[in-house]
mmCIF file of C-alpha atoms and ligand atoms in Angstrom:
data_model
loop_
_atom_site.group_PDB
_atom_site.id
_atom_site.type_symbol
_atom_site.label_atom_id
_atom_site.label_comp_id
_atom_site.label_asym_id
_atom_site.label_seq_id
_atom_site.Cartn_x
_atom_site.Cartn_y
_atom_site.Cartn_z
ATOM 1 C CA MET X 1 117.718 85.611 88.529
ATOM 2 C CA GLN X 2 119.588 82.548 87.293
ATOM 3 C CA THR X 3 123.144 82.093 86.721
ATOM 4 C CA GLU X 4 125.444 78.875 86.366
ATOM 5 C CA LEU X 5 126.112 79.041 90.052
ATOM 6 C CA SER X 6 122.441 79.133 91.179
ATOM 7 C CA ARG X 7 121.837 76.020 88.561
ATOM 8 C CA LYS X 8 124.622 74.150 89.846
ATOM 9 C CA LEU X 9 123.378 74.627 93.520
ATOM 10 C CA GLY X 10 119.854 73.762 92.813
ATOM 11 C CA VAL X 11 118.414 77.505 93.490
ATOM 12 C CA GLU X 12 115.816 79.383 91.519
ATOM 13 C CA HIS X 13 117.368 82.360 92.281
ATOM 14 C CA ALA X 14 121.669 83.320 92.608
ATOM 15 C CA VAL X 15 120.299 85.468 95.754
ATOM 16 C CA PHE X 16 122.203 83.995 98.886
ATOM 17 C CA GLY X 17 120.839 85.405 102.305
ATOM 18 C CA PHE X 18 122.979 85.587 105.410
ATOM 19 C CA THR X 19 121.063 85.677 108.449
ATOM 20 C CA PRO X 20 121.636 84.982 112.267
ATOM 21 C CA PHE X 21 118.001 83.925 112.476
ATOM 22 C CA PRO X 22 117.139 80.016 111.388
ATOM 23 C CA ALA X 23 113.354 81.365 110.343
ATOM 24 C CA VAL X 24 114.717 83.885 108.052
ATOM 25 C CA ALA X 25 117.384 81.459 106.442
ATOM 26 C CA ALA X 26 114.601 78.835 105.870
ATOM 27 C CA ALA X 27 112.482 81.487 104.527
ATOM 28 C CA ILE X 28 114.782 82.618 102.077
ATOM 29 C CA SER X 29 115.641 78.983 101.106
ATOM 30 C CA ARG X 30 111.655 78.280 100.633
ATOM 31 C CA ALA X 31 111.156 81.596 98.346
ATOM 32 C CA GLY X 32 113.755 80.337 95.681
ATOM 33 C CA GLY X 33 117.196 81.821 97.512
ATOM 34 C CA PHE X 34 119.668 80.357 99.255
ATOM 35 C CA GLY X 35 119.455 80.749 103.064
ATOM 36 C CA VAL X 36 123.059 80.732 105.198
ATOM 37 C CA LEU X 37 122.367 80.690 108.856
ATOM 38 C CA GLY X 38 125.207 82.480 110.819
ATOM 39 C CA ALA X 39 126.535 80.607 113.398
ATOM 40 C CA VAL X 40 129.020 82.994 115.445
ATOM 41 C CA ARG X 41 126.533 83.625 118.215
ATOM 42 C CA TYR X 42 125.964 79.922 118.917
ATOM 43 C CA THR X 43 128.123 79.167 121.979
ATOM 44 C CA ALA X 44 126.436 76.040 122.917
ATOM 45 C CA PRO X 45 126.570 73.354 120.782
ATOM 46 C CA GLY X 46 123.364 72.314 121.802
ATOM 47 C CA ASP X 47 121.646 75.205 120.542
ATOM 48 C CA LEU X 48 122.965 75.087 117.074
ATOM 49 C CA LYS X 49 121.894 71.534 117.023
ATOM 50 C CA ARG X 50 118.104 72.561 117.810
ATOM 51 C CA ASP X 51 118.112 75.373 115.305
ATOM 52 C CA LEU X 52 119.660 73.394 112.460
ATOM 53 C CA ASP X 53 117.114 70.506 113.043
ATOM 54 C CA TRP X 54 114.628 73.326 113.075
ATOM 55 C CA LEU X 55 115.708 74.749 109.804
ATOM 56 C CA ASP X 56 116.250 71.371 108.117
ATOM 57 C CA ALA X 57 112.672 70.712 108.857
ATOM 58 C CA HIS X 58 111.596 74.060 107.707
ATOM 59 C CA VAL X 59 113.381 74.326 104.163
ATOM 60 C CA GLY X 60 110.956 72.419 102.194
ATOM 61 C CA GLY X 61 113.789 70.505 101.037
ATOM 62 C CA ARG X 62 115.655 73.382 99.735
ATOM 63 C CA PRO X 63 119.361 73.582 99.751
ATOM 64 C CA TYR X 64 120.827 75.765 102.926
ATOM 65 C CA GLY X 65 124.100 76.986 104.357
ATOM 66 C CA LEU X 66 125.910 77.689 107.509
ATOM 67 C CA ASP X 67 128.525 80.562 108.114
ATOM 68 C CA VAL X 68 131.240 80.401 110.707
ATOM 69 C CA VAL X 69 133.752 83.008 111.706
ATOM 70 C CA MET X 70 137.431 81.772 112.002
ATOM 71 C CA PRO X 71 140.056 84.410 112.004
ATOM 72 C CA ALA X 72 143.121 84.073 109.902
ATOM 73 C CA LYS X 73 144.966 85.162 112.846
ATOM 74 C CA LYS X 74 144.168 82.463 115.924
ATOM 75 C CA VAL X 75 143.744 82.647 119.410
ATOM 76 C CA GLU X 76 145.217 79.180 120.820
ATOM 77 C CA GLY X 77 146.151 77.731 123.405
ATOM 78 C CA VAL X 78 144.407 79.893 125.661
ATOM 79 C CA THR X 79 141.268 79.784 127.403
ATOM 80 C CA GLU X 80 138.147 82.193 127.567
ATOM 81 C CA ALA X 81 139.015 83.208 131.174
ATOM 82 C CA GLU X 82 142.628 83.785 130.441
ATOM 83 C CA VAL X 83 141.596 85.588 127.438
ATOM 84 C CA GLU X 84 139.272 88.121 129.361
ATOM 85 C CA ALA X 85 141.894 88.461 132.376
ATOM 86 C CA MET X 86 144.013 90.472 129.580
ATOM 87 C CA ILE X 87 141.295 93.276 129.618
ATOM 88 C CA PRO X 88 142.529 96.530 130.948
ATOM 89 C CA GLU X 89 140.996 97.718 134.271
ATOM 90 C CA ALA X 90 140.624 101.281 132.592
ATOM 91 C CA HIS X 91 138.429 99.594 129.832
ATOM 92 C CA ARG X 92 136.090 97.970 132.070
ATOM 93 C CA GLN X 93 135.638 101.335 134.335
ATOM 94 C CA PHE X 94 134.693 102.972 130.876
ATOM 95 C CA VAL X 95 132.007 100.368 129.964
ATOM 96 C CA ARG X 96 130.539 100.847 133.688
ATOM 97 C CA GLU X 97 130.607 104.821 133.433
ATOM 98 C CA THR X 98 128.815 104.724 129.886
ATOM 99 C CA LEU X 99 126.222 102.525 131.218
ATOM 100 C CA ALA X 100 125.770 104.544 134.115
ATOM 101 C CA ARG X 101 125.554 107.805 132.534
ATOM 102 C CA TYR X 102 122.765 106.507 130.478
ATOM 103 C CA ALA X 103 121.211 104.288 133.546
ATOM 104 C CA VAL X 104 121.197 101.173 131.779
ATOM 105 C CA PRO X 105 119.713 98.758 134.622
ATOM 106 C CA GLU X 106 121.487 95.589 135.413
ATOM 107 C CA LEU X 107 120.488 92.052 134.132
ATOM 108 C CA ALA X 108 118.982 89.808 136.570
ATOM 109 C CA GLU X 109 120.919 87.434 138.770
ATOM 110 C CA GLY X 110 122.317 84.423 136.843
ATOM 111 C CA GLU X 111 120.986 85.686 133.342
ATOM 112 C CA ALA X 112 123.230 84.932 130.763
ATOM 113 C CA SER X 113 124.270 87.386 128.198
ATOM 114 C CA GLY X 114 122.949 86.422 124.747
ATOM 115 C CA TRP X 115 125.370 88.290 123.116
ATOM 116 C CA ARG X 116 128.375 86.707 124.619
ATOM 117 C CA ILE X 117 130.032 86.128 121.145
ATOM 118 C CA THR X 118 133.061 83.796 121.264
ATOM 119 C CA GLY X 119 132.380 81.981 118.149
ATOM 120 C CA TRP X 120 135.332 83.767 116.384
ATOM 121 C CA MET X 121 137.479 81.765 118.935
ATOM 122 C CA GLU X 122 139.041 78.630 116.748
ATOM 123 C CA GLN X 123 137.833 76.267 118.980
ATOM 124 C CA VAL X 124 134.587 77.317 119.451
ATOM 125 C CA ALA X 125 134.271 77.498 115.698
ATOM 126 C CA ARG X 126 135.112 73.940 115.318
ATOM 127 C CA THR X 127 132.352 72.916 117.644
ATOM 128 C CA GLN X 128 129.950 74.574 115.700
ATOM 129 C CA LEU X 129 131.219 72.486 112.477
ATOM 130 C CA ASP X 130 131.422 69.151 114.550
ATOM 131 C CA VAL X 131 127.767 69.734 114.796
ATOM 132 C CA ALA X 132 126.704 70.960 111.303
ATOM 133 C CA PHE X 133 128.683 68.408 109.301
ATOM 134 C CA ASP X 134 125.898 66.098 110.540
ATOM 135 C CA TYR X 135 123.420 67.993 108.494
ATOM 136 C CA PRO X 136 122.744 68.170 104.646
ATOM 137 C CA ILE X 137 124.261 71.963 104.564
ATOM 138 C CA ARG X 138 125.383 72.506 100.855
ATOM 139 C CA LEU X 139 127.622 75.610 101.682
ATOM 140 C CA LEU X 140 129.867 76.327 104.074
ATOM 141 C CA ALA X 141 131.020 80.281 104.307
ATOM 142 C CA ASN X 142 133.830 81.864 106.676
ATOM 143 C CA ALA X 143 134.329 85.601 107.510
ATOM 144 C CA LEU X 144 137.601 86.817 108.348
ATOM 145 C CA GLY X 145 139.658 84.756 106.179
ATOM 146 C CA SER X 146 140.058 81.715 104.559
ATOM 147 C CA PRO X 147 139.208 78.520 106.695
ATOM 148 C CA PRO X 148 141.983 75.871 107.696
ATOM 149 C CA ALA X 149 142.926 73.402 104.981
ATOM 150 C CA ASP X 150 141.371 70.251 107.295
ATOM 151 C CA VAL X 151 137.907 71.977 107.300
ATOM 152 C CA VAL X 152 137.889 72.739 103.702
ATOM 153 C CA ALA X 153 138.860 68.928 103.498
ATOM 154 C CA ARG X 154 135.979 67.837 105.671
ATOM 155 C CA ALA X 155 133.741 70.148 103.731
ATOM 156 C CA HIS X 156 134.440 68.970 100.252
ATOM 157 C CA GLU X 157 134.529 65.143 101.368
ATOM 158 C CA ARG X 158 130.927 65.932 102.281
ATOM 159 C CA ASP X 159 130.151 67.466 98.838
ATOM 160 C CA ILE X 160 129.874 71.117 100.630
ATOM 161 C CA ARG X 161 130.943 74.160 98.776
ATOM 162 C CA VAL X 162 133.162 76.625 100.602
ATOM 163 C CA ALA X 163 132.822 80.206 100.195
ATOM 164 C CA ALA X 164 134.818 83.016 101.950
ATOM 165 C CA LEU X 165 134.357 86.653 102.205
ATOM 166 C CA ALA X 166 137.057 89.040 100.807
ATOM 167 C CA GLY X 167 137.249 92.653 101.188
ATOM 168 C CA SER X 168 140.230 92.851 98.530
ATOM 169 C CA ALA X 169 141.590 91.094 95.367
ATOM 170 C CA ARG X 170 144.636 90.193 97.564
ATOM 171 C CA HIS X 171 142.538 88.550 100.056
ATOM 172 C CA ALA X 172 140.272 86.741 97.122
ATOM 173 C CA ARG X 173 143.396 85.055 95.646
ATOM 174 C CA LYS X 174 144.138 83.762 99.414
ATOM 175 C CA HIS X 175 141.073 82.302 99.342
ATOM 176 C CA GLN X 176 141.685 80.610 95.776
ATOM 177 C CA GLU X 177 145.035 79.473 96.836
ATOM 178 C CA ALA X 178 143.543 77.849 100.121
ATOM 179 C CA GLY X 179 140.961 75.980 97.795
ATOM 180 C CA ILE X 180 137.991 77.677 98.189
ATOM 181 C CA ASP X 181 135.093 77.306 95.765
ATOM 182 C CA ILE X 182 132.919 80.749 95.940
ATOM 183 C CA VAL X 183 134.494 84.115 97.004
ATOM 184 C CA VAL X 184 132.068 86.410 98.214
ATOM 185 C CA ALA X 185 133.639 90.130 97.225
ATOM 186 C CA GLN X 186 132.110 92.060 100.406
ATOM 187 C CA GLY X 187 132.305 95.950 100.046
ATOM 188 C CA TYR X 188 132.470 98.510 102.134
ATOM 189 C CA GLU X 189 128.899 99.701 102.425
ATOM 190 C CA ALA X 190 128.247 96.340 103.874
ATOM 191 C CA GLY X 191 126.858 95.893 107.404
ATOM 192 C CA GLY X 192 129.157 93.889 109.420
ATOM 193 C CA HIS X 193 132.985 93.666 109.160
ATOM 194 C CA THR X 194 134.332 95.431 106.116
ATOM 195 C CA GLY X 195 137.045 96.302 104.257
ATOM 196 C CA GLU X 196 137.599 99.555 102.533
ATOM 197 C CA ILE X 197 136.712 98.978 99.003
ATOM 198 C CA ALA X 198 133.216 99.686 97.655
ATOM 199 C CA THR X 199 131.505 96.821 96.084
ATOM 200 C CA MET X 200 130.937 98.914 92.538
ATOM 201 C CA VAL X 201 135.052 98.730 92.536
ATOM 202 C CA LEU X 202 135.598 95.458 94.234
ATOM 203 C CA THR X 203 133.467 93.135 92.379
ATOM 204 C CA PRO X 204 134.928 93.308 89.178
ATOM 205 C CA GLU X 205 138.610 93.501 90.704
ATOM 206 C CA VAL X 206 137.665 90.021 92.483
ATOM 207 C CA VAL X 207 135.758 88.494 89.490
ATOM 208 C CA GLU X 208 139.354 89.310 87.524
ATOM 209 C CA ALA X 209 141.563 88.205 90.087
ATOM 210 C CA VAL X 210 140.076 84.729 90.778
ATOM 211 C CA ASP X 211 138.909 83.616 87.553
ATOM 212 C CA PRO X 212 137.206 81.337 86.858
ATOM 213 C CA LEU X 213 136.081 81.292 89.960
ATOM 214 C CA PRO X 214 132.381 82.160 91.063
ATOM 215 C CA VAL X 215 132.030 85.174 92.686
ATOM 216 C CA LEU X 216 129.092 86.568 94.803
ATOM 217 C CA ALA X 217 128.594 90.487 95.107
ATOM 218 C CA ALA X 218 127.696 91.744 98.753
ATOM 219 C CA GLY X 219 127.581 94.944 100.084
ATOM 220 C CA GLY X 220 124.712 97.697 99.377
ATOM 221 C CA ILE X 221 122.393 95.482 97.749
ATOM 222 C CA GLY X 222 118.844 95.649 98.413
ATOM 223 C CA SER X 223 117.066 96.079 95.029
ATOM 224 C CA GLY X 224 116.849 94.150 92.071
ATOM 225 C CA GLN X 225 118.409 96.753 89.908
ATOM 226 C CA GLN X 226 121.407 96.222 91.735
ATOM 227 C CA VAL X 227 121.383 92.616 91.517
ATOM 228 C CA ALA X 228 121.309 93.148 87.784
ATOM 229 C CA ALA X 229 124.378 95.633 88.299
ATOM 230 C CA ALA X 230 126.145 92.854 89.996
ATOM 231 C CA LEU X 231 125.614 90.399 87.572
ATOM 232 C CA ALA X 232 126.776 92.749 84.970
ATOM 233 C CA LEU X 233 130.061 93.096 86.776
ATOM 234 C CA GLY X 234 130.721 89.729 86.616
ATOM 235 C CA ALA X 235 129.241 88.363 89.784
ATOM 236 C CA GLN X 236 127.547 84.925 89.728
ATOM 237 C CA GLY X 237 125.139 85.895 92.162
ATOM 238 C CA VAL X 238 124.595 88.044 95.137
ATOM 239 C CA TRP X 239 124.970 87.869 98.960
ATOM 240 C CA LEU X 240 122.667 90.046 100.937
ATOM 241 C CA GLY X 241 122.777 90.463 104.939
ATOM 242 C CA SER X 242 121.181 93.943 105.973
ATOM 243 C CA ILE X 243 117.965 93.808 104.311
ATOM 244 C CA TRP X 244 116.435 90.592 105.972
ATOM 245 C CA LEU X 245 116.865 92.275 109.442
ATOM 246 C CA THR X 246 113.533 94.514 108.846
ATOM 247 C CA THR X 247 111.738 91.041 107.834
ATOM 248 C CA THR X 248 108.777 89.736 109.455
ATOM 249 C CA GLU X 249 110.570 86.437 109.971
ATOM 250 C CA ALA X 250 113.464 88.385 111.804
ATOM 251 C CA ASP X 251 113.601 88.330 115.619
ATOM 252 C CA LEU X 252 115.666 91.531 116.949
ATOM 253 C CA HIS X 253 114.364 90.850 120.202
ATOM 254 C CA ALA X 254 113.929 94.670 120.360
ATOM 255 C CA PRO X 255 111.100 96.707 118.951
ATOM 256 C CA ALA X 256 112.916 99.606 119.333
ATOM 257 C CA LEU X 257 115.690 98.663 117.321
ATOM 258 C CA THR X 258 113.610 97.655 114.230
ATOM 259 C CA ARG X 259 112.062 101.286 114.457
ATOM 260 C CA LYS X 260 115.237 102.516 114.393
ATOM 261 C CA LEU X 261 116.436 100.697 111.314
ATOM 262 C CA LEU X 262 113.203 101.564 109.740
ATOM 263 C CA ALA X 263 113.946 105.136 110.479
ATOM 264 C CA ALA X 264 117.667 105.236 109.371
ATOM 265 C CA GLY X 265 119.136 106.820 106.475
ATOM 266 C CA SER X 266 121.993 105.365 104.253
ATOM 267 C CA GLY X 267 124.001 108.001 106.257
ATOM 268 C CA ASP X 268 123.480 106.656 109.837
ATOM 269 C CA THR X 269 125.750 103.862 109.820
ATOM 270 C CA VAL X 270 129.490 104.096 110.927
ATOM 271 C CA ARG X 271 132.218 101.717 110.286
ATOM 272 C CA SER X 272 133.683 101.194 113.983
ATOM 273 C CA ARG X 273 135.775 98.868 116.184
ATOM 274 C CA ALA X 274 133.224 99.279 118.942
ATOM 275 C CA LEU X 275 131.379 95.960 118.936
ATOM 276 C CA THR X 276 134.222 93.523 118.166
ATOM 277 C CA GLY X 277 137.543 95.360 117.909
ATOM 278 C CA LYS X 278 137.890 95.123 114.012
ATOM 279 C CA PRO X 279 135.913 97.552 111.959
ATOM 280 C CA ALA X 280 132.216 96.786 111.294
ATOM 281 C CA ARG X 281 129.278 98.794 109.826
ATOM 282 C CA GLN X 282 126.942 99.130 112.252
ATOM 283 C CA LEU X 283 124.182 101.527 113.147
ATOM 284 C CA ARG X 284 125.548 105.145 114.518
ATOM 285 C CA THR X 285 124.755 105.383 117.963
ATOM 286 C CA GLU X 286 125.969 107.248 121.180
ATOM 287 C CA TRP X 287 127.573 103.869 122.009
ATOM 288 C CA THR X 288 129.670 103.777 118.727
ATOM 289 C CA ASP X 289 130.519 107.826 119.560
ATOM 290 C CA ALA X 290 131.677 107.091 122.790
ATOM 291 C CA TRP X 291 134.258 104.414 121.829
ATOM 292 C CA ASP X 292 135.083 106.271 118.616
ATOM 293 C CA ASP X 293 135.707 109.569 120.857
ATOM 294 C CA PRO X 294 139.508 110.343 120.971
ATOM 295 C CA ALA X 295 139.189 111.172 124.614
ATOM 296 C CA GLY X 296 138.060 107.720 125.607
ATOM 297 C CA PRO X 297 140.112 104.612 126.105
ATOM 298 C CA GLY X 298 139.969 103.021 122.483
ATOM 299 C CA THR X 299 138.587 99.945 121.705
ATOM 300 C CA LEU X 300 140.731 96.598 122.358
ATOM 301 C CA PRO X 301 141.753 94.016 119.556
ATOM 302 C CA MET X 302 139.627 90.842 118.695
ATOM 303 C CA PRO X 303 138.491 89.041 120.935
ATOM 304 C CA LEU X 304 138.959 91.364 123.551
ATOM 305 C CA GLN X 305 136.300 93.950 122.630
ATOM 306 C CA GLY X 306 133.756 91.380 122.087
ATOM 307 C CA LEU X 307 134.158 89.863 125.264
ATOM 308 C CA LEU X 308 134.365 93.430 126.973
ATOM 309 C CA VAL X 309 131.073 94.430 125.624
ATOM 310 C CA ALA X 310 129.116 91.518 125.842
ATOM 311 C CA GLU X 311 127.254 91.981 128.751
ATOM 312 C CA ALA X 312 126.713 95.622 128.065
ATOM 313 C CA VAL X 313 125.297 95.030 124.531
ATOM 314 C CA SER X 314 122.969 92.564 126.209
ATOM 315 C CA ARG X 315 122.012 95.113 128.769
ATOM 316 C CA ILE X 316 121.323 97.801 126.058
ATOM 317 C CA GLN X 317 119.364 95.364 123.807
ATOM 318 C CA LYS X 318 117.231 93.665 126.553
ATOM 319 C CA TYR X 319 116.100 97.312 128.168
ATOM 320 C CA GLU X 320 116.030 99.103 124.536
ATOM 321 C CA VAL X 321 118.009 101.945 125.573
ATOM 322 C CA ASP X 322 117.462 104.216 122.759
ATOM 323 C CA PRO X 323 120.498 106.344 122.400
ATOM 324 C CA LEU X 324 122.775 103.242 122.788
ATOM 325 C CA LEU X 325 120.924 100.748 120.841
ATOM 326 C CA GLY X 326 122.387 99.678 117.426
ATOM 327 C CA THR X 327 123.372 96.360 115.637
ATOM 328 C CA PRO X 328 125.668 95.636 112.498
ATOM 329 C CA VAL X 329 123.858 96.933 109.315
ATOM 330 C CA GLY X 330 125.311 98.497 106.003
ATOM 331 C CA GLN X 331 124.027 101.441 104.004
ATOM 332 C CA ILE X 332 121.458 99.697 102.566
ATOM 333 C CA VAL X 333 119.524 100.673 105.716
ATOM 334 C CA GLY X 334 118.545 103.893 103.968
ATOM 335 C CA ARG X 335 116.024 101.727 101.760
ATOM 336 C CA MET X 336 114.680 99.205 104.792
ATOM 337 C CA ASN X 337 111.587 101.532 105.365
ATOM 338 C CA SER X 338 108.854 98.869 105.819
ATOM 339 C CA GLU X 339 108.455 95.465 107.398
ATOM 340 C CA ARG X 340 108.223 92.806 104.860
ATOM 341 C CA SER X 341 108.292 88.986 104.384
ATOM 342 C CA VAL X 342 110.999 87.155 102.886
ATOM 343 C CA GLN X 343 109.381 86.240 100.233
ATOM 344 C CA ALA X 344 107.980 89.904 99.382
ATOM 345 C CA VAL X 345 111.747 90.982 99.443
ATOM 346 C CA LEU X 346 112.634 88.206 96.893
ATOM 347 C CA ASP X 347 109.515 89.348 95.022
ATOM 348 C CA ASP X 348 110.634 92.837 94.955
ATOM 349 C CA LEU X 349 113.948 91.946 93.682
ATOM 350 C CA THR X 350 112.785 89.740 90.797
ATOM 351 C CA ARG X 351 110.918 92.843 89.608
ATOM 352 C CA GLY X 352 113.284 94.864 89.863
ATOM 353 C CA PHE X 353 115.687 92.872 88.095
ATOM 354 C CA GLU X 354 113.546 92.484 85.319
ATOM 355 C CA ARG X 355 112.953 96.194 85.132
ATOM 356 C CA ALA X 356 116.702 96.558 84.810
ATOM 357 C CA VAL X 357 117.426 94.246 82.416
ATOM 358 C CA ASP X 358 114.470 95.288 79.946
ATOM 359 C CA ARG X 359 116.016 98.811 80.539
ATOM 360 C CA ILE X 360 119.608 97.512 79.284
ATOM 361 C CA ASN X 361 117.859 95.764 76.485
ATOM 362 C CA ARG X 362 116.078 99.041 75.630
ATOM 363 C CA ILE X 363 119.250 101.154 75.621
ATOM 364 C CA ALA X 364 121.103 98.399 73.665
ATOM 365 C CA GLY X 365 118.140 98.525 70.931
ATOM 366 C CA ARG X 366 116.972 94.902 71.846
ATOM 367 C CA SER X 367 113.516 94.314 72.081
ATOM 368 C CA GLY X 368 111.763 91.502 74.374
ATOM 369 C CA GLN X 369 111.431 90.310 77.562
ATOM 370 C CA SER X 370 114.162 89.697 80.360
HETATM 371 C C1 FMN R 401 123.424 91.720 111.580
HETATM 372 C C2 FMN R 401 124.937 91.261 110.820
HETATM 373 C C3 FMN R 401 125.904 90.193 111.124
HETATM 374 C C4 FMN R 401 126.355 89.838 110.484
HETATM 375 N N1 FMN R 401 127.066 88.999 110.997
HETATM 376 C C5 FMN R 401 128.031 88.121 110.055
HETATM 377 C C6 FMN R 401 128.753 87.048 110.511
HETATM 378 O O1 FMN R 401 128.741 86.465 111.459
HETATM 379 N N2 FMN R 401 129.337 86.259 109.536
HETATM 380 C C7 FMN R 401 129.838 86.611 108.156
HETATM 381 O O2 FMN R 401 130.391 85.908 107.453
HETATM 382 N N3 FMN R 401 129.070 87.930 107.910
HETATM 383 C C8 FMN R 401 128.485 88.648 108.721
HETATM 384 N N4 FMN R 401 127.620 89.663 108.290
HETATM 385 C C9 FMN R 401 127.904 90.350 107.016
HETATM 386 C C10 FMN R 401 126.990 89.453 105.799
HETATM 387 O O3 FMN R 401 127.678 88.323 105.752
HETATM 388 C C11 FMN R 401 126.969 90.310 104.343
HETATM 389 O O4 FMN R 401 128.340 89.957 103.550
HETATM 390 C C12 FMN R 401 126.869 91.792 104.558
HETATM 391 O O5 FMN R 401 125.305 91.642 105.321
HETATM 392 C C13 FMN R 401 126.367 92.010 103.078
HETATM 393 O O6 FMN R 401 126.248 93.495 102.908
HETATM 394 P P1 FMN R 401 124.763 93.974 103.308
HETATM 395 O O7 FMN R 401 124.713 94.165 104.527
HETATM 396 O O8 FMN R 401 124.713 95.597 102.721
HETATM 397 O O9 FMN R 401 123.650 93.111 102.571
HETATM 398 C C14 FMN R 401 126.681 90.500 109.014
HETATM 399 C C15 FMN R 401 125.928 91.364 108.635
HETATM 400 C C16 FMN R 401 124.776 91.713 109.339
HETATM 401 C C17 FMN R 401 123.706 92.835 108.749
#
């Protein structure tokens, strides 16, 4: 699974893996892919430094990258406390009532909420970058818009390629104008924040729109046949997020959640604003149903919704409250039916890719191996 881009980056397979877990990122790079660590959950620079130290020591000298979330629309000049004060009391009451209905226990006194995600506030993302630029990262990816010009310039000074996620050809062209090197065309099927265009339609549109920039296809990819399809559509590689959640290296901290993922079908996700205030695909649960119910107060815009539900999500996770327990995940969850190592996932992708190429060769009347 080699392309011009994978050769330039010095990786064996044009498979880029987004993951919030350092152990998964390291395993992806060691297995010949390109591991990218998601930084959004790191609110303390010391924690990111600790995990980058670990990652750097465990990638076996292979390239790896970092993903930050700098929204195009900034929240500037306000403190976290001031942002938090904007949350209406009716919404807080709705959270309390919903948790009470399911008898979700409180966190222990002084226990921090592990899900307090503020990495999408620009000042937090910038502290993450200050840490990350001290490491030999080879790729910096940004979700939710083009990174600011000074960040692109800092990355390029260090010979770091900059990637940005796009859900439409229009967004992709904006990234190109902002000097981005690689566009991740992320379709509607994907886990996490998504647009409304499916990967099959989006990928060739983006490839055409930003030519000659390399494009990675993302969203709904979990087999080698799908990798072959993405490359056939003109992508220079694939960007996978969901598939790693049920690898043995992932640490979801909730065995019940792993069980739910393994049991879920491809129709068991929903694109909901419940987690962050922007539409993000995730497991459909009674929690997402409550937020999406027109009888409820509705969700708040980012970053308010994320701050509002942070503690609740931590409590649901910690106590594994089954009906409410969820995570961002894409429609490919329907194929995630057994726990496997990252290496086993890469091996499976390679085998499936070879079978697809052989099949197409046979259809085209060509003999020979892929
Ligand atoms: C649990 C989870 C968390 C995610 N968080 C982020 C994130 O912080 N930043 C980002 O750029 N993308 C994030 N994504 C999206 C991935 O980068 C990727 O585009 C997506 O997972 C690809 O589609 P797939 O889920 O079908 O593989 C997340 C995806 C998942 C499943």
